[in-house]
N, CA and C of each residue as an Amber inpcrd file, in Angstrom:
protein
   645
   1.0980000  -1.1050000   0.0700000   0.0090000  -0.2350000  -0.2760000
   0.9850000   1.0410000  -0.1880000   0.5910000   2.2600000  -0.6180000
   1.1590000   3.6710000  -1.0020000   0.7500000   4.7350000   0.2420000
   1.6500000   5.3870000   0.5770000   0.9970000   6.2410000   1.4510000
  -0.4190000   7.0030000   1.0200000  -0.4490000   7.1030000  -0.3190000
  -1.2160000   8.2090000  -0.8810000  -2.7560000   7.0740000  -0.9650000
  -2.2620000   5.8520000  -1.3100000  -3.3830000   4.5430000  -1.1480000
  -4.3300000   4.8520000   0.5470000  -3.5540000   4.7870000   1.6340000
  -3.6480000   4.7360000   2.9800000  -4.2650000   5.7110000   2.7750000
  -3.8930000   7.3040000   2.4970000  -4.7090000   8.3680000   2.5340000
  -6.1380000   8.4930000   2.1660000  -6.1950000   7.8590000   1.0340000
  -7.6040000   7.4980000   0.4480000  -8.2180000   6.8610000   1.0030000
  -8.1560000   5.5660000   1.8270000  -8.6640000   4.7280000   2.1660000
  -9.2640000   5.4750000   3.7850000  -8.6610000   5.9500000   4.0930000
  -8.8140000   6.6960000   5.6180000  -9.9790000   7.8730000   4.9040000
  -9.8960000   8.4560000   4.2870000 -10.7050000   9.6780000   3.6850000
 -12.1750000   8.6420000   3.4060000 -11.9900000   8.0280000   2.4930000
 -13.1550000   7.1600000   2.1230000 -13.9320000   6.3820000   3.3720000
 -13.0660000   6.1360000   4.3050000 -13.3320000   4.9810000   4.8670000
 -14.1780000   5.4410000   6.3290000 -13.5120000   6.6180000   6.9670000
 -13.5470000   7.2640000   8.1720000 -12.9960000   6.5600000   9.4820000
 -12.7700000   5.1350000   8.7800000 -13.1740000   4.2430000  10.4400000
 -11.5460000   3.5860000  10.5460000 -11.0610000   3.5470000  11.7020000
 -10.0680000   2.4970000  11.3370000  -9.9670000   1.8550000  12.4900000
 -10.2610000   0.2130000  12.6520000 -10.9370000  -0.4430000  13.7060000
  -9.7820000  -0.8460000  14.3910000  -8.8570000  -0.7330000  16.0090000
  -8.3690000  -1.2540000  16.5520000  -8.5420000  -2.8620000  17.1220000
  -7.6380000  -3.7690000  16.7320000  -7.8210000  -5.1040000  17.3820000
  -6.4250000  -5.1930000  18.6320000  -7.0480000  -5.3460000  19.6740000
  -6.2510000  -5.4360000  20.7730000  -6.7040000  -6.5900000  21.7540000
  -6.1580000  -7.6850000  21.7320000  -6.6990000  -8.8700000  22.5590000
  -5.7920000  -9.5410000  23.6190000  -6.3340000 -10.7460000  23.5550000
  -5.2310000 -11.7690000  24.7260000  -5.2580000 -13.1210000  24.1830000
  -6.0460000 -13.4110000  22.7670000  -6.1210000 -14.8100000  22.2910000
  -6.1710000 -14.6680000  21.1690000  -5.0490000 -15.3620000  20.1660000
  -4.7500000 -15.2110000  18.7680000  -5.9170000 -15.5460000  18.0550000
  -6.6350000 -16.5880000  18.5180000  -7.8880000 -17.3210000  17.2830000
  -8.6830000 -16.1770000  17.8400000  -9.0200000 -15.7550000  18.9080000
 -10.1750000 -15.0380000  18.6530000  -9.8200000 -13.4150000  18.4740000
  -8.4930000 -12.8640000  18.1670000  -8.2590000 -12.0100000  17.6400000
  -8.3730000 -11.7560000  15.9870000  -8.0250000 -13.0500000  15.0930000
  -8.4770000 -13.6050000  14.1620000  -9.8950000 -13.3570000  13.8480000
 -10.8180000 -14.1800000  14.7850000 -12.0100000 -14.1450000  14.2800000
 -12.3550000 -12.6840000  14.1930000 -11.8680000 -11.7120000  15.2840000
 -12.4010000 -10.4520000  15.1980000 -12.2030000  -9.9390000  14.0400000
 -11.0500000 -10.0370000  13.3440000 -10.6950000  -9.2580000  12.0110000
 -11.2360000 -10.0160000  11.1520000 -11.7040000 -11.0810000  10.9720000
 -12.6400000 -11.5400000   9.9260000 -13.9020000 -10.9740000   9.9300000
 -14.4260000 -10.8300000  11.2990000 -16.1310000 -10.3680000  11.5810000
 -15.9660000  -8.5310000  11.2960000 -14.9960000  -7.8060000  11.6800000
 -14.9510000  -6.3580000  11.1990000 -14.9960000  -6.2900000   9.6640000
 -13.9490000  -7.3570000   9.0780000 -14.1180000  -7.0340000   7.0800000
 -15.6630000  -7.5030000   6.7100000 -15.6640000  -8.8530000   7.4280000
 -17.1470000  -9.3530000   6.4680000 -18.1910000  -7.8260000   7.2800000
 -18.0530000  -7.4370000   8.0760000 -19.3500000  -6.3610000   8.5040000
 -19.0790000  -5.3110000   7.8230000 -18.1190000  -5.0040000   7.1430000
 -18.0280000  -4.0760000   6.4330000 -17.1900000  -2.5070000   6.6020000
 -16.3500000  -2.9540000   7.6850000 -14.7040000  -1.9950000   8.2260000
 -14.0420000  -2.5250000   7.1900000 -13.2000000  -1.1930000   6.4440000
 -12.2750000  -1.7940000   5.6360000 -11.0030000  -1.4840000   6.3460000
 -10.7290000  -1.0220000   7.1260000  -9.7120000  -0.4600000   7.5040000
  -9.6390000  -1.2580000   9.0820000  -8.2610000  -2.0810000   8.9750000
  -8.3310000  -2.4970000  10.3690000  -6.8300000  -3.0290000  10.9850000
  -6.6720000  -2.4670000  12.0070000  -4.9480000  -2.5900000  12.4060000
  -5.0560000  -4.1810000  13.8520000  -4.3460000  -4.5010000  13.6110000
  -3.8750000  -5.3140000  14.9060000  -2.9450000  -5.1610000  15.6900000
  -2.9870000  -4.9850000  16.9570000  -1.9760000  -4.4960000  18.0490000
  -1.0210000  -5.5490000  18.0500000  -0.2160000  -5.2130000  18.0470000
   1.5400000  -6.1580000  18.2540000   1.5360000  -6.5140000  19.9400000
   0.2340000  -5.6450000  20.4000000   0.8580000  -6.2770000  21.9690000
  -0.3290000  -7.3890000  22.0410000  -0.8740000  -7.6440000  20.6410000
  -1.8390000  -9.0190000  20.9860000  -1.0900000 -10.3490000  21.2220000
  -1.1580000 -11.1640000  21.9450000  -0.1510000 -12.5870000  22.0380000
  -0.4440000 -13.2990000  20.3120000   0.8610000 -13.6070000  19.6530000
   0.9460000 -14.0550000  18.5090000   0.0270000 -12.9880000  17.3910000
   0.2270000 -11.8310000  17.4850000  -0.1000000 -10.7630000  17.0450000
   0.3240000 -11.0830000  15.3520000   1.6670000 -11.1550000  14.9670000
   2.2330000 -11.7430000  13.6870000   1.0840000 -12.6770000  12.8270000
   1.5470000 -13.7180000  13.8210000  -0.0020000 -15.0930000  13.1340000
  -0.8370000 -14.3680000  12.9410000  -1.2280000 -13.8310000  13.4090000
  -2.6380000 -13.2450000  13.4870000  -3.0900000 -12.8520000  11.9050000
  -2.2000000 -11.4220000  11.8870000  -1.8060000 -10.9650000  10.7140000
  -1.1420000 -11.3360000   9.3310000  -0.9140000 -12.5560000   9.4820000
   0.0220000 -13.6300000   8.3520000  -1.6400000 -14.6710000   7.9990000
  -2.1360000 -14.9110000   9.3070000  -3.3490000 -15.7890000   8.8540000
  -4.7790000 -15.0340000   8.0020000  -4.5620000 -13.9720000   8.4850000
  -6.1170000 -12.8780000   8.1270000  -5.6090000 -12.2770000   6.5770000
  -4.2840000 -12.4460000   6.4340000  -3.9640000 -12.0070000   4.9650000
  -4.4340000 -12.8820000   4.2960000  -4.2500000 -14.2320000   4.7140000
  -4.2240000 -15.9930000   3.6450000  -5.7420000 -16.1190000   3.2910000
  -6.6280000 -14.8390000   4.4860000  -8.1870000 -15.2710000   3.9750000
  -8.9140000 -13.9540000   3.3800000  -8.3070000 -12.8030000   3.6450000
  -8.3310000 -11.4230000   2.9360000  -8.2680000 -11.1220000   1.6830000
  -6.9050000 -12.0920000   1.3720000  -6.0710000 -11.6130000  -0.1170000
  -5.3090000 -10.2990000  -0.1560000  -4.2260000 -10.1160000  -1.0400000
  -3.3350000  -8.9820000  -0.9400000  -3.9810000  -7.6540000  -1.0530000
  -5.5460000  -7.3080000  -1.1080000  -5.6810000  -5.6620000  -1.0090000
  -6.1190000  -5.6020000   0.0170000  -6.8450000  -6.1150000   0.9320000
  -7.5530000  -5.5610000   2.0740000  -6.8680000  -5.0660000   2.6000000
  -6.9710000  -3.4890000   3.7980000  -5.9240000  -2.6730000   4.3640000
  -6.1880000  -3.0830000   5.7650000  -4.6930000  -3.8270000   5.6570000
  -4.9340000  -4.8650000   7.2430000  -3.5570000  -4.2020000   7.7160000
  -3.5480000  -3.7150000   8.8160000  -2.1070000  -3.4120000   9.3420000
  -1.9640000  -3.7990000  10.7840000  -0.5550000  -3.1540000  11.1910000
  -0.2760000  -3.5760000  11.9080000   0.1050000  -2.3930000  12.9330000
  -0.4750000  -2.4650000  14.6490000  -0.7730000  -1.3550000  15.2920000
   0.3980000  -1.6370000  16.4940000   0.8880000  -0.6730000  17.3610000
   1.7610000  -0.5580000  18.6440000   3.1120000  -0.8110000  18.2010000
   3.3650000  -0.7580000  16.9290000   4.6480000  -0.8640000  16.0790000
   5.7410000   0.2300000  16.7520000   6.5640000  -0.4030000  17.7460000
   7.7170000   0.3850000  18.4920000   9.0120000  -0.0080000  17.6840000
   9.7300000  -0.9310000  17.3030000  11.0660000  -0.7880000  17.0690000
  10.9250000  -1.0570000  15.6650000  12.3700000  -0.7610000  14.8230000
  12.6280000  -0.8410000  13.5860000  12.0370000  -2.7350000  13.4420000
  12.9340000  -3.8500000  14.2390000  12.5110000  -4.7520000  14.6470000
  10.6950000  -5.2040000  14.0970000   9.9900000  -4.5900000  14.9730000
   8.4870000  -4.5150000  14.7400000   7.7970000  -4.4950000  13.5780000
   8.2620000  -3.1280000  12.9660000   8.0450000  -3.0250000  11.7170000
   8.5460000  -3.7340000  10.8530000   9.7420000  -4.1040000  10.5090000
  10.4670000  -5.7770000   9.5390000   9.4220000  -6.5960000   9.7640000
   9.0070000  -7.1890000  11.3510000   8.6110000  -8.3700000  11.1600000
   6.6490000  -8.1570000  10.5890000   6.2560000  -6.8490000  11.1010000
   4.9680000  -6.6510000  10.5100000   4.8360000  -6.3140000   9.1100000
   5.8860000  -6.1970000   8.2820000   5.9250000  -5.9940000   6.7390000
   5.5420000  -7.5450000   6.3110000   6.8090000  -8.4870000   6.6200000
   6.9910000 -10.1370000   6.5210000   5.6110000 -10.9180000   7.0350000
   4.7820000 -10.3160000   7.8220000   3.2960000 -11.0230000   8.2780000
   2.6130000 -10.6010000   7.0910000   3.0080000  -9.7860000   6.5020000
   1.5670000  -9.1930000   5.3690000   0.8580000  -7.8400000   5.6520000
   1.4880000  -7.2490000   6.8870000   0.6860000  -5.8600000   7.2360000
   0.6620000  -4.9400000   5.7730000  -0.1750000  -4.1890000   5.3910000
  -0.2650000  -3.1250000   4.7900000   0.3200000  -1.7030000   4.9720000
   0.3780000  -1.6790000   6.3760000   0.2530000   0.0040000   6.9940000
   0.6980000  -0.6340000   8.4480000   1.6500000   0.8140000   9.2800000
   1.8620000   0.3640000  10.2080000   1.3960000   1.5580000  11.2650000
   1.0530000   1.4650000  12.5190000   0.4350000   2.6310000  13.2780000
   1.3030000   2.5090000  14.1630000   1.7140000   3.5600000  14.9070000
   2.7680000   3.6900000  15.8060000   2.2260000   4.6580000  17.3870000
   3.0460000   4.0300000  18.1490000   1.8100000   5.0510000  19.8170000
   2.6380000   6.6230000  19.8940000   3.6760000   6.7240000  19.0320000
   4.5360000   8.1840000  18.7860000   5.6210000   7.8050000  17.6640000
   6.3710000   9.0020000  17.7690000   7.4660000   8.9210000  16.7800000
   8.9660000   8.1200000  16.9580000   8.9170000   7.2810000  16.4530000
   9.9110000   6.0590000  17.0530000  10.7210000   5.9590000  15.8160000
  12.0970000   4.9040000  16.2760000  12.7030000   4.6420000  15.1250000
  12.2850000   3.2720000  13.9050000  10.8670000   2.9630000  14.5460000
  10.1200000   2.3930000  13.7750000   9.9310000   2.8520000  12.5480000
   9.3400000   4.2540000  12.4800000   8.8130000   4.8470000  11.6670000
   9.8770000   4.5650000  10.3410000  11.1130000   4.6520000  10.1030000
  12.0910000   4.7450000   9.2060000  12.0070000   3.4690000   8.5900000
  12.0230000   2.6510000   9.5130000  12.1670000   1.0210000   8.8240000
  10.9320000   0.8530000   8.4920000   9.6650000   0.9850000   8.9960000
   8.7610000   0.8560000   8.1470000   8.5220000   1.1220000   6.6770000
   8.6940000   2.7180000   6.4930000   8.5410000   3.1710000   5.2070000
   9.7700000   2.2600000   4.3670000  10.7190000   1.9030000   5.1620000
  11.9860000   1.1950000   4.0970000  11.6320000  -0.4310000   3.5480000
  10.3210000  -0.5000000   4.2020000   9.9550000  -1.8860000   3.9910000
   8.4400000  -1.9810000   3.1060000   8.4910000  -0.5060000   2.2640000
   7.5060000  -0.5380000   1.9980000   5.6010000  -0.0320000   2.8300000
   5.7610000   0.0710000   4.3300000   4.3920000   0.4270000   4.8820000
   4.2130000   2.1710000   4.9960000   3.2210000   2.6320000   4.3270000
   3.0310000   3.8740000   5.0840000   2.6890000   3.7480000   6.3120000
   3.0380000   5.1330000   7.1350000   2.8570000   4.7680000   9.0110000
   1.9310000   6.1990000   9.0400000   1.2850000   5.2660000  10.2600000
   0.4860000   6.9930000  10.7400000   0.5370000   6.7490000  12.4720000
   1.8740000   8.0110000  12.2070000   2.5640000   8.0140000  13.4340000
   1.8050000   8.5780000  14.8420000   2.1540000   8.2730000  15.8990000
   1.3480000   8.9410000  17.2770000   1.8550000  10.2900000  17.3070000
   0.8550000  10.6810000  17.8830000   1.7390000  12.5030000  18.3010000
   0.4030000  13.1950000  19.1990000   1.2040000  13.9170000  20.2040000
  -0.0440000  14.4040000  20.2370000   0.5510000  16.3590000  20.7830000
   1.5870000  16.5620000  20.7760000   2.2700000  17.9270000  21.0070000
   2.2800000  18.7820000  19.5630000   2.2300000  19.8620000  19.5020000
   2.7650000  20.4110000  18.0200000   4.2250000  20.0450000  17.6540000
   4.8640000  19.8900000  18.6950000   6.3280000  19.2860000  18.1500000
   6.4200000  18.1390000  17.6730000   5.6140000  17.1410000  18.5020000
   5.6280000  15.7250000  18.0180000   4.6200000  15.5570000  16.7360000
   3.9840000  16.7280000  16.1590000   3.2130000  16.5540000  15.2840000
   4.1730000  16.8630000  14.0950000   4.7780000  18.2330000  14.1400000
   5.8250000  18.6220000  13.1490000   7.1430000  17.4560000  13.0430000
   7.2710000  16.5910000  13.8690000   8.4450000  15.8470000  13.8360000
   7.7100000  14.3020000  13.1000000   6.7200000  13.8980000  12.9970000
   6.1870000  12.7940000  12.6580000   6.1490000  13.5040000  11.3600000
   5.6980000  14.3780000  10.7180000   5.6600000  15.0040000   9.4640000
   7.0090000  14.9180000   8.4620000   7.9880000  15.7490000   9.4240000
   9.1730000  15.7170000   8.9190000   9.5770000  14.1090000   8.7150000
   8.9310000  13.3160000   9.4340000   9.8660000  11.8420000   9.3280000
   9.1910000  10.9810000   8.3040000   7.9230000  11.7990000   7.5160000
   7.3310000  11.3860000   6.5820000   6.3880000  10.2300000   6.6430000
   5.1600000  10.4840000   7.7550000   4.2880000   9.6870000   8.4250000
   3.1030000  10.3290000   7.5600000   2.4030000   9.0970000   6.6170000
   1.4170000   9.6050000   5.9910000   0.2150000  10.1300000   6.6590000
  -0.1010000   9.9580000   8.0610000  -0.8670000  10.4100000   8.6890000
  -0.7020000  10.6850000  10.5180000  -1.2560000  11.3070000  11.1610000
  -0.5410000  11.4330000  12.3870000  -2.1970000  11.1690000  13.4740000
  -1.4790000  10.1480000  13.9840000  -2.4710000   9.2810000  14.7990000
  -2.3470000  10.4930000  16.2330000  -3.3560000  10.7980000  16.4740000
  -3.6560000  12.4240000  17.4590000  -3.8320000  10.8370000  18.8910000
  -2.8840000  11.1210000  19.8990000  -2.7860000   9.7040000  20.9350000
  -2.2380000  10.1560000  21.9510000  -2.9180000  10.4440000  22.8970000
  -4.7490000  10.0880000  23.4210000  -5.0540000  11.1310000  23.1600000
  -6.1740000  10.7410000  22.1000000  -7.0630000  12.2580000  21.5650000
  -7.9850000  12.4350000  22.6760000  -8.1800000  11.8690000  23.8810000
  -9.1540000  12.0190000  24.8080000  -8.4180000  13.2840000  25.2400000
  -7.3440000  13.7510000  25.2660000  -6.5220000  14.6890000  26.2040000
  -6.9680000  15.8500000  26.2170000  -7.2870000  16.2140000  24.7660000
  -7.6200000  17.1260000  24.1460000  -8.7630000  17.8970000  23.2530000
  -9.3200000  16.2350000  22.9120000 -10.8090000  16.4230000  22.7170000
 -10.6900000  16.9420000  21.1140000 -11.8880000  17.0470000  20.6040000
 -11.9340000  17.8050000  19.1950000 -11.3050000  19.3390000  19.4650000
 -12.1460000  20.1550000  20.3430000 -11.1910000  21.5810000  20.1140000
  -9.6310000  21.2570000  19.8430000  -9.2400000  20.4960000  20.3450000
  -7.6260000  20.8030000  20.6010000  -7.2850000  19.8260000  18.8310000
  -7.8170000  19.0590000  18.6790000  -7.7540000  18.8370000  17.2900000
  -8.0180000  19.9920000  16.5980000  -8.9980000  20.6860000  16.2810000
  -9.0610000  21.9560000  15.8300000  -8.1060000  22.9730000  15.9190000
  -7.4670000  23.1870000  17.1010000  -6.0490000  24.2970000  17.2000000
  -5.1270000  23.3700000  16.4420000  -4.5040000  22.3860000  16.4050000
  -3.3490000  21.5350000  16.1030000  -3.8050000  21.6470000  14.5710000
  -4.8560000  21.5990000  13.9760000  -5.2780000  21.8380000  12.6820000
  -4.6310000  22.9480000  11.9090000  -4.5350000  24.3050000  12.9110000
  -4.6820000  25.6330000  12.4320000  -2.8790000  25.6970000  12.1250000
  -2.1570000  25.1500000  12.4840000  -0.4770000  25.5850000  12.3900000
  -0.4370000  24.1000000  11.1800000  -0.9540000  23.3800000  11.4470000
  -0.9330000  22.1910000  10.5390000  -1.8900000  21.7160000   9.2410000
  -2.5020000  22.5070000   8.5730000  -3.1090000  22.5070000   7.8980000
  -3.3420000  21.1590000   6.6620000  -1.8650000  20.9430000   6.4940000
  -1.7840000  19.8770000   5.4800000  -1.7840000  18.4770000   5.8650000
  -1.8030000  18.6220000   7.5440000  -1.5540000  17.1560000   8.0920000
  -2.9680000  16.1640000   8.3380000  -2.9730000  14.8300000   7.8160000
  -4.0940000  13.9050000   8.2620000  -4.2520000  13.5160000   9.6260000
  -5.0420000  14.0940000  10.4710000  -5.2840000  13.6580000  11.8350000
  -5.9590000  12.3320000  11.6370000  -5.6820000  11.0400000  12.5950000
  -6.5740000  10.1930000  12.9320000  -6.5870000   9.9710000  14.4790000
  -7.4910000  10.4770000  15.1100000  -7.6850000  10.7870000  16.7400000
  -8.1820000   9.0770000  16.6180000  -7.0670000   8.4210000  18.1910000
  -7.0040000   7.1730000  18.7670000  -6.8530000   7.3820000  20.4270000
  -7.6540000   6.9860000  20.7830000  -7.6500000   6.6650000  22.7090000
  -8.9550000   7.4530000  23.2930000  -9.8160000   6.2850000  23.7440000
 -10.6020000   7.2440000  24.2040000 -11.8730000   7.6980000  23.2480000
 -12.0210000   7.1650000  21.9840000 -12.7600000   7.6250000  20.4460000
 -13.9790000   6.4410000  21.2340000 -15.4580000   6.8400000  22.0150000
 -16.5680000   6.2960000  21.5290000 -17.3350000   6.9840000  20.5340000
 -18.8760000   6.0830000  20.1160000 -19.2140000   6.4620000  19.2170000
 -19.7000000   8.2220000  19.1230000 -19.8400000   9.0400000  20.6170000
 -20.2570000  10.4070000  20.8170000 -18.7910000  10.9090000  20.3350000
 -17.9250000  10.2200000  20.8160000 -16.5990000  11.3030000  20.7980000
 -16.0170000  11.3510000  19.1000000 -16.2380000  10.1540000  18.5120000
 -16.0540000   9.9270000  17.0330000 -16.8420000  10.8920000  15.9850000
 -17.9080000  10.9620000  16.3940000 -18.7230000  12.2230000  15.4430000
 -18.7270000  13.1300000  15.6820000 -17.9180000  13.7610000  16.9620000
 -17.5580000  14.6130000  17.3870000 -15.9160000  15.3480000  16.6930000
 -15.5030000  14.2150000  16.8100000 -13.8690000  14.6470000  16.0920000
 -13.8380000  14.5810000  14.4710000 -15.0260000  13.4710000  13.7430000
 -14.6070000  13.7070000  12.7430000 -15.8070000  15.2510000  12.0230000
 -16.5440000  15.8600000  12.9700000 -17.2620000  16.8490000  12.3930000
 -16.1750000  18.4300000  12.5810000 -15.1420000  17.7810000  13.4680000
 -14.1770000  18.5890000  13.6110000 -12.8200000  18.9880000  12.7170000
 -12.9990000  17.9970000  11.9270000 -12.2750000  17.9470000  10.9750000
 -10.9170000  16.4330000  10.5860000 -11.4370000  15.6130000  11.6080000
 -10.4410000  14.5090000  11.1580000 -10.7140000  13.7210000   9.8620000
  -9.8070000  13.3080000   9.1840000  -9.3160000  12.6490000   8.2590000
 -10.4340000  11.0620000   8.6520000 -10.1940000  10.5880000   9.7760000
 -10.7290000   9.2740000  10.2750000 -10.5940000   8.9750000  11.6060000
 -11.3530000   8.3820000  12.6020000 -11.0390000   7.9880000  13.8420000
 -10.5440000   6.4970000  14.0950000  -9.6310000   6.6110000  14.5020000
  -8.9950000   4.7640000  15.1770000 -10.1050000   4.4170000  16.2790000
 -10.7360000   3.3450000  16.8220000 -11.1340000   3.0230000  17.5850000
 -11.0020000   1.6690000  18.0120000 -10.4750000   1.4960000  19.1610000
 -10.3860000  -0.2000000  19.9290000 -11.7960000  -0.5320000  20.7200000
 -11.5070000  -0.3360000  22.0590000 -12.2870000  -0.9740000  22.2480000
 -13.7920000  -0.6940000  22.5990000 -14.2720000   0.5150000  21.9960000
 -15.8140000   0.8440000  22.1170000 -16.4220000  -0.0110000  20.9430000
 -15.6570000   0.1500000  19.8960000 -16.0190000  -1.1710000  18.9840000
 -16.0810000  -2.8720000  18.9260000 -14.4750000  -2.6250000  19.7390000
 -14.2410000  -3.9000000  19.3360000 -14.8150000  -5.0540000  20.7140000
 -14.9490000  -4.4480000  21.2860000 -15.5450000  -4.9500000  22.7950000
 -14.3640000  -6.0950000  23.4130000 -14.7680000  -7.0070000  23.9730000
 -14.3020000  -8.1290000  24.4330000 -14.2180000  -9.4780000  22.9670000
 -14.7290000  -8.5360000  21.7810000 -14.4050000 -10.0120000  20.8050000
 -12.9420000 -10.7340000  20.7540000 -12.1620000  -9.3800000  21.0830000
 -10.9960000 -10.6590000  20.4830000 -10.4330000 -11.0750000  22.0980000
 -11.2410000 -11.3930000  22.8750000 -10.6350000 -12.5740000  24.1180000
 -11.4580000 -13.6680000  24.2340000 -11.0550000 -14.8070000  24.9660000
 -11.9770000 -16.1160000  24.9640000 -13.2760000 -15.3810000  25.2140000
 -14.0980000 -16.2000000  24.3500000 -15.4800000 -15.9210000  25.0840000
 -16.0540000 -15.2310000  23.9980000 -15.0960000 -14.3840000  22.6590000
 -15.7380000 -13.2330000  22.0000000 -16.8640000 -12.3850000  22.8640000
 -17.5880000 -11.8120000  21.9750000 -18.3250000 -10.6620000  21.9030000
 -19.1840000 -10.7390000  20.9650000 -20.8250000 -11.2550000  21.6040000
 -21.6400000 -11.4330000  20.5370000 -22.5010000 -10.4060000  20.1830000
 -22.0170000  -9.3550000  20.7420000 -22.7600000  -7.6770000  20.6970000
 -21.8140000  -7.2110000  19.0200000 -20.6690000  -7.6140000  18.8030000
 -19.7570000  -6.9580000  17.9230000 -20.3070000  -6.7290000  16.5890000
 -21.2220000  -7.6340000  15.9380000 -21.9330000  -7.2770000  14.4160000
 -22.6760000  -5.8150000  15.0370000 -23.5380000  -5.4040000  15.6470000
 -24.3080000  -4.1490000  16.0540000 -23.2370000  -3.4970000  16.2650000
 -22.1920000  -3.4010000  16.8470000 -21.4360000  -1.9790000  17.0200000
 -20.8410000  -1.5850000  15.9400000 -20.5740000  -2.6620000  14.7480000
 -20.0290000  -2.4800000  13.4530000 -20.6520000  -1.9800000  13.0140000
 -22.3210000  -2.7350000  12.5320000 -23.5450000  -1.6490000  12.0850000
 -23.6610000   0.0970000  12.7240000 -23.2460000  -0.1740000  13.6860000
 -23.5860000   1.1160000  14.5670000 -22.0930000   2.3680000  14.0930000
 -21.3360000   1.7820000  14.5040000 -20.1300000   2.4880000  13.7420000
 -19.8550000   3.0780000  12.2890000 -20.4860000   2.1080000  11.5660000
 -20.7910000   2.5360000   9.9080000 -21.5230000   3.1690000   9.9540000
 -23.1020000   3.0510000  10.3510000 -23.9070000   4.3340000  10.2690000
 -23.3310000   5.6610000  10.6900000 -22.8040000   5.9380000  11.9290000
 -21.9880000   7.1740000  12.5560000 -21.2240000   7.8160000  11.4080000
 -19.8470000   7.0010000  10.6540000 -19.2910000   7.4400000   9.8100000
 -19.8170000   8.0360000   8.7370000 -20.9780000   6.8810000   8.2990000
 -21.2300000   7.7390000   6.7840000 -22.3570000   9.0300000   6.9450000
 -22.5580000   9.2880000   8.2730000 -23.2060000  10.6770000   8.4830000
 -22.2890000  11.7060000   8.9730000 -20.9520000  11.3830000   8.4290000
 -20.0610000  12.6790000   8.7700000 -18.9860000  12.8360000   7.4840000
 -19.7610000  13.6990000   6.7350000 -18.8190000  13.9860000   5.2310000
 -17.4390000  14.3420000   5.2980000 -16.4660000  14.1590000   5.1160000
 -15.2430000  14.3060000   5.0390000 -14.9650000  15.6480000   4.0020000
 -14.6980000  16.7050000   4.6570000 -14.5720000  17.9140000   4.1530000
 -12.9480000  18.2440000   3.9880000 -12.0920000  16.9420000   4.3640000
 -10.6260000  17.3100000   4.1180000  -9.7070000  17.3140000   2.7150000
  -9.0100000  17.7490000   2.5780000  -8.5960000  17.4860000   1.2980000
  -7.2240000  16.6230000   1.2980000
C-alpha cells in the first residue's frame, strides 16, 4: 500500500478498527468479522499475543488488497516483522525508530503524536497521517487548534474515542477515527463478544453521516 492509497482509504472509510486482545484465535475471528461486516481498515496491535500470526493468517483469508495493518509498532524489528507478516501499513504510538524502517519496508505509517512538536516531527519523518494519541486529552477542540498550524496534516484521533467522540472528531475535521474498545469490546478475548456485529453497524452508520471535508 502506498501512502496516498492509505490516505484515500482513511478519507473514504473514516474508520480504523483497532484489534487488541488476549487470544490469537479470537483476535483472528475479530479481524474477519470486522471486514465481513463492512469495516475496510483494521489494525492488529502487536501487544496481542501471536499478533504477527494473526496478521499472516488474516492476510491469507482476506487476500492481498485488504487494508490490514499492524499497530503498536515500536521498534525497527516490529516494522520489519509486520511487513513480513503481510501488514499493509503500520501504526505507532509515537515518533519512534520504527517509522524509518516501516517506510523502508514499504509500509506507510500513521505515527502517534500529541504535541505540536511531535506532530511536526512525525510529518518531517514522513508519516502519511498523524495518530492524535491519546485523543481524549484534548478532545475535538484540541484537534481544531492543531489543524491551524498544520493544515496539510491528516489527523486520526485514537484513544478514548467512543461513538459520541468519533462523531465530534469527524465533525471537527479528523480524516478518520481509530476505535478500539468501544467498537471491538471483548471480541478478541476468549469467549468473544456477540454484540460486535451490532457495534460494527452502529459505527459504520455514524461515519457515513459525517461527510469528509478534508483534502
